[in-house]
PDB file of C-alpha atoms in Angstrom:
ATOM      1  CA  UNK A   1     -43.048  -3.858  -8.061  1.00 50.00           C
ATOM      2  CA  UNK A   2     -43.599  -4.941  -4.293  1.00 48.00           C
ATOM      3  CA  UNK A   3     -41.573  -2.857  -1.644  1.00 43.00           C
ATOM      4  CA  UNK A   4     -40.100  -6.316  -1.028  1.00 47.00           C
ATOM      5  CA  UNK A   5     -38.383  -7.161  -4.076  1.00 40.00           C
ATOM      6  CA  UNK A   6     -37.657  -2.855  -4.050  1.00 41.00           C
ATOM      7  CA  UNK A   7     -35.773  -3.653  -1.072  1.00 40.00           C
ATOM      8  CA  UNK A   8     -34.322  -6.810  -1.630  1.00 38.00           C
ATOM      9  CA  UNK A   9     -32.690  -5.201  -4.769  1.00 39.00           C
ATOM     10  CA  UNK A  10     -31.352  -2.543  -2.474  1.00 39.00           C
ATOM     11  CA  UNK A  11     -30.229  -4.881  -0.699  1.00 41.00           C
ATOM     12  CA  UNK A  12     -27.605  -6.773  -3.698  1.00 40.00           C
ATOM     13  CA  UNK A  13     -26.929  -3.871  -5.444  1.00 42.00           C
ATOM     14  CA  UNK A  14     -25.575  -1.943  -1.670  1.00 43.00           C
ATOM     15  CA  UNK A  15     -24.145  -5.865  -1.261  1.00 39.00           C
ATOM     16  CA  UNK A  16     -22.015  -5.755  -4.637  1.00 39.00           C
ATOM     17  CA  UNK A  17     -21.218  -2.842  -4.670  1.00 41.00           C
ATOM     18  CA  UNK A  18     -19.249  -2.969  -0.144  1.00 38.00           C
ATOM     19  CA  UNK A  19     -17.907  -6.957  -2.216  1.00 41.00           C
ATOM     20  CA  UNK A  20     -16.259  -4.502  -5.117  1.00 56.00           C
ATOM     21  CA  UNK A  21     -15.417  -2.005  -3.195  1.00 62.00           C
ATOM     22  CA  UNK A  22     -13.705  -3.915  -0.141  1.00 92.00           C
ATOM     23  CA  UNK A  23     -11.799  -6.428  -2.917  1.00 95.00           C
ATOM     24  CA  UNK A  24     -10.042  -2.985  -3.836  1.00 98.00           C
ATOM     25  CA  UNK A  25      -8.770  -1.845  -0.175  1.00 98.00           C
ATOM     26  CA  UNK A  26      -5.987  -3.637   1.582  1.00 98.00           C
ATOM     27  CA  UNK A  27      -4.268  -2.981   4.944  1.00 98.00           C
ATOM     28  CA  UNK A  28      -1.196  -4.118   6.646  1.00 98.00           C
ATOM     29  CA  UNK A  29       0.252  -3.676   9.992  1.00 98.00           C
ATOM     30  CA  UNK A  30       4.082  -2.828  11.101  1.00 98.00           C
ATOM     31  CA  UNK A  31       5.732  -3.321  14.332  1.00 97.00           C
ATOM     32  CA  UNK A  32       9.380  -1.889  16.081  1.00 98.00           C
ATOM     33  CA  UNK A  33      10.718  -5.080  14.978  1.00 97.00           C
ATOM     34  CA  UNK A  34      10.482  -4.149  11.659  1.00 97.00           C
ATOM     35  CA  UNK A  35       8.356  -6.288   9.729  1.00 97.00           C
ATOM     36  CA  UNK A  36       5.485  -6.235   8.199  1.00 98.00           C
ATOM     37  CA  UNK A  37       2.331  -8.667   9.100  1.00 98.00           C
ATOM     38  CA  UNK A  38       1.595 -10.239   5.948  1.00 98.00           C
ATOM     39  CA  UNK A  39       4.858 -10.141   2.504  1.00 97.00           C
ATOM     40  CA  UNK A  40       1.694 -10.388  -0.134  1.00 98.00           C
ATOM     41  CA  UNK A  41      -1.058  -8.123  -0.231  1.00 98.00           C
ATOM     42  CA  UNK A  42      -3.016  -8.551  -3.512  1.00 98.00           C
ATOM     43  CA  UNK A  43      -6.119  -6.765  -5.266  1.00 98.00           C
ATOM     44  CA  UNK A  44      -7.865  -7.826  -8.468  1.00 97.00           C
ATOM     45  CA  UNK A  45      -6.731  -6.174 -12.250  1.00 97.00           C
ATOM     46  CA  UNK A  46     -10.536  -4.776 -12.049  1.00 97.00           C
ATOM     47  CA  UNK A  47      -9.629  -2.640  -9.322  1.00 97.00           C
ATOM     48  CA  UNK A  48      -9.300   0.895 -11.306  1.00 97.00           C
ATOM     49  CA  UNK A  49      -8.240   2.352  -7.789  1.00 97.00           C
ATOM     50  CA  UNK A  50      -7.125   0.622  -4.905  1.00 98.00           C
ATOM     51  CA  UNK A  51      -7.143   2.405  -0.863  1.00 98.00           C
ATOM     52  CA  UNK A  52      -3.998   1.133   1.247  1.00 98.00           C
ATOM     53  CA  UNK A  53      -3.651   1.282   5.234  1.00 98.00           C
ATOM     54  CA  UNK A  54      -0.904   1.096   6.834  1.00 98.00           C
ATOM     55  CA  UNK A  55      -0.586   0.375  10.567  1.00 98.00           C
ATOM     56  CA  UNK A  56       2.278   0.922  13.183  1.00 98.00           C
ATOM     57  CA  UNK A  57       1.073  -1.285  15.702  1.00 98.00           C
ATOM     58  CA  UNK A  58       4.487  -0.190  17.830  1.00 98.00           C
ATOM     59  CA  UNK A  59       5.063   2.158  20.279  1.00 98.00           C
ATOM     60  CA  UNK A  60       8.182   3.977  18.876  1.00 98.00           C
ATOM     61  CA  UNK A  61       8.206   7.458  17.282  1.00 98.00           C
ATOM     62  CA  UNK A  62       8.481   8.031  13.177  1.00 97.00           C
ATOM     63  CA  UNK A  63      12.005   9.868  13.640  1.00 96.00           C
ATOM     64  CA  UNK A  64      13.280   6.741  15.265  1.00 96.00           C
ATOM     65  CA  UNK A  65      10.956   3.436  13.544  1.00 98.00           C
ATOM     66  CA  UNK A  66       9.182   4.866  11.199  1.00 98.00           C
ATOM     67  CA  UNK A  67       7.426   3.549   8.252  1.00 98.00           C
ATOM     68  CA  UNK A  68       5.741   3.282   5.077  1.00 98.00           C
ATOM     69  CA  UNK A  69       4.424   1.082   2.784  1.00 98.00           C
ATOM     70  CA  UNK A  70       5.746   2.098  -0.838  1.00 98.00           C
ATOM     71  CA  UNK A  71       4.515   0.370  -4.186  1.00 98.00           C
ATOM     72  CA  UNK A  72       7.021  -0.352  -7.186  1.00 98.00           C
ATOM     73  CA  UNK A  73       8.179  -2.658  -9.472  1.00 98.00           C
ATOM     74  CA  UNK A  74      10.461  -5.488  -7.759  1.00 98.00           C
ATOM     75  CA  UNK A  75      13.234  -5.172 -10.138  1.00 98.00           C
ATOM     76  CA  UNK A  76      13.056  -0.530  -9.344  1.00 98.00           C
ATOM     77  CA  UNK A  77      13.321  -2.127  -5.297  1.00 98.00           C
ATOM     78  CA  UNK A  78      16.485  -1.535  -4.536  1.00 98.00           C
ATOM     79  CA  UNK A  79      17.110   1.522  -6.265  1.00 98.00           C
ATOM     80  CA  UNK A  80      13.545   3.213  -4.850  1.00 98.00           C
ATOM     81  CA  UNK A  81      14.702   2.060  -1.556  1.00 98.00           C
ATOM     82  CA  UNK A  82      18.678   3.652  -2.028  1.00 97.00           C
ATOM     83  CA  UNK A  83      17.548   6.803  -3.947  1.00 97.00           C
ATOM     84  CA  UNK A  84      14.476   6.793  -0.410  1.00 97.00           C
ATOM     85  CA  UNK A  85      17.315   7.668   2.166  1.00 95.00           C
ATOM     86  CA  UNK A  86      18.197  11.011   0.784  1.00 95.00           C
ATOM     87  CA  UNK A  87      14.495  12.231  -0.124  1.00 97.00           C
ATOM     88  CA  UNK A  88      14.224  12.488   3.762  1.00 97.00           C
ATOM     89  CA  UNK A  89      11.648  12.057   6.045  1.00 97.00           C
ATOM     90  CA  UNK A  90      10.232  15.472   4.824  1.00 97.00           C
ATOM     91  CA  UNK A  91       9.613  13.452   1.855  1.00 98.00           C
ATOM     92  CA  UNK A  92       8.840  10.503   3.146  1.00 98.00           C
ATOM     93  CA  UNK A  93      11.775   8.650   1.963  1.00 98.00           C
ATOM     94  CA  UNK A  94      10.499   8.319  -1.595  1.00 98.00           C
ATOM     95  CA  UNK A  95      12.725  10.262  -4.047  1.00 98.00           C
ATOM     96  CA  UNK A  96      10.399  13.289  -5.063  1.00 98.00           C
ATOM     97  CA  UNK A  97       8.278  12.723  -8.903  1.00 97.00           C
ATOM     98  CA  UNK A  98       9.962   9.707  -8.779  1.00 98.00           C
ATOM     99  CA  UNK A  99       7.724   7.427 -11.184  1.00 97.00           C
ATOM    100  CA  UNK A 100       9.218   4.094 -10.327  1.00 98.00           C
ATOM    101  CA  UNK A 101       6.388   4.909  -8.233  1.00 98.00           C
ATOM    102  CA  UNK A 102       2.899   3.897  -8.068  1.00 98.00           C
ATOM    103  CA  UNK A 103       1.940   5.288  -4.630  1.00 98.00           C
ATOM    104  CA  UNK A 104       3.074   5.582  -1.314  1.00 98.00           C
ATOM    105  CA  UNK A 105       1.942   6.127   2.510  1.00 98.00           C
ATOM    106  CA  UNK A 106       3.733   8.676   4.816  1.00 98.00           C
ATOM    107  CA  UNK A 107       5.883   8.715   7.157  1.00 98.00           C
ATOM    108  CA  UNK A 108       4.091   7.479  10.760  1.00 98.00           C
ATOM    109  CA  UNK A 109       5.523   6.237  14.042  1.00 98.00           C
ATOM    110  CA  UNK A 110       3.503   4.148  16.929  1.00 98.00           C
ATOM    111  CA  UNK A 111       0.260   4.097  16.958  1.00 98.00           C
ATOM    112  CA  UNK A 112      -0.359   5.630  14.331  1.00 98.00           C
ATOM    113  CA  UNK A 113      -2.052   4.629  10.681  1.00 98.00           C
ATOM    114  CA  UNK A 114      -1.816   5.963   7.526  1.00 98.00           C
ATOM    115  CA  UNK A 115      -3.888   5.145   3.805  1.00 98.00           C
ATOM    116  CA  UNK A 116      -3.006   5.806   0.398  1.00 98.00           C
ATOM    117  CA  UNK A 117      -5.469   5.775  -3.081  1.00 98.00           C
ATOM    118  CA  UNK A 118      -4.465   5.091  -6.045  1.00 98.00           C
ATOM    119  CA  UNK A 119      -5.121   4.534  -9.478  1.00 98.00           C
ATOM    120  CA  UNK A 120      -3.714   1.454 -11.542  1.00 98.00           C
ATOM    121  CA  UNK A 121      -3.891   3.204 -14.721  1.00 97.00           C
ATOM    122  CA  UNK A 122       0.038   2.811 -15.268  1.00 97.00           C
ATOM    123  CA  UNK A 123      -0.222  -1.088 -13.416  1.00 98.00           C
ATOM    124  CA  UNK A 124      -0.395  -3.989 -16.381  1.00 97.00           C
ATOM    125  CA  UNK A 125      -2.433  -7.429 -14.576  1.00 97.00           C
ATOM    126  CA  UNK A 126       0.368 -10.123 -14.049  1.00 96.00           C
ATOM    127  CA  UNK A 127       2.562  -7.833 -13.596  1.00 97.00           C
ATOM    128  CA  UNK A 128       5.867  -8.042 -11.409  1.00 98.00           C
ATOM    129  CA  UNK A 129       5.519  -5.163  -8.572  1.00 98.00           C
ATOM    130  CA  UNK A 130       6.656  -5.252  -4.835  1.00 98.00           C
ATOM    131  CA  UNK A 131       6.090  -3.319  -1.938  1.00 98.00           C
ATOM    132  CA  UNK A 132       8.545  -2.332   0.986  1.00 98.00           C
ATOM    133  CA  UNK A 133       9.208   0.056   3.445  1.00 98.00           C
ATOM    134  CA  UNK A 134      11.652   2.860   2.690  1.00 98.00           C
ATOM    135  CA  UNK A 135      13.158   4.230   6.065  1.00 98.00           C
ATOM    136  CA  UNK A 136      16.756   4.410   5.537  1.00 97.00           C
ATOM    137  CA  UNK A 137      18.146   0.814   6.330  1.00 94.00           C
ATOM    138  CA  UNK A 138      14.414  -1.270   6.556  1.00 97.00           C
ATOM    139  CA  UNK A 139      13.271  -1.572   2.795  1.00 96.00           C
ATOM    140  CA  UNK A 140      16.210  -4.692   2.630  1.00 95.00           C
ATOM    141  CA  UNK A 141      14.103  -6.742   5.125  1.00 96.00           C
ATOM    142  CA  UNK A 142      10.760  -5.135   5.158  1.00 98.00           C
ATOM    143  CA  UNK A 143       9.377  -5.889   1.545  1.00 98.00           C
ATOM    144  CA  UNK A 144       6.891  -8.903   0.014  1.00 98.00           C
ATOM    145  CA  UNK A 145       5.308  -8.951  -2.999  1.00 98.00           C
ATOM    146  CA  UNK A 146       2.127  -6.527  -4.500  1.00 98.00           C
ATOM    147  CA  UNK A 147      -0.175  -8.814  -6.502  1.00 98.00           C
ATOM    148  CA  UNK A 148      -1.939  -7.067  -9.144  1.00 97.00           C
ATOM    149  CA  UNK A 149      -4.135 -10.042 -11.199  1.00 95.00           C
TER     150      UNK A 149
END
């Protein structure tokens, strides 16, 4: 086997791995205006794990304008949001052990980022999923669809 053929094969395998890994990584921004940068996050159902990154593009601190991203079934959005308010900042406004929550990032303030890698084992392709910010009062307007298809 020639060196050129080996190098090409290695490059193709590396490119394929990078493409698969990047398909399973999503990023979203949140601002001081209580808005996410998109209302849809989408990953292929072939992803066994997903890495979600939240970037807070504002300047306000976490205590007054913190944001997180919580992924849940669409039917559970309101209940998860309400239960999260009473869970408090120490729990990132997510009820401890809440089995309705597939994943969540920690609460962050302006200029910060947070990532979470989670298993999609309990999710079904084409399921009805949403993401919210569970900071008190945010979940009703800071939300979107999480597509797993």
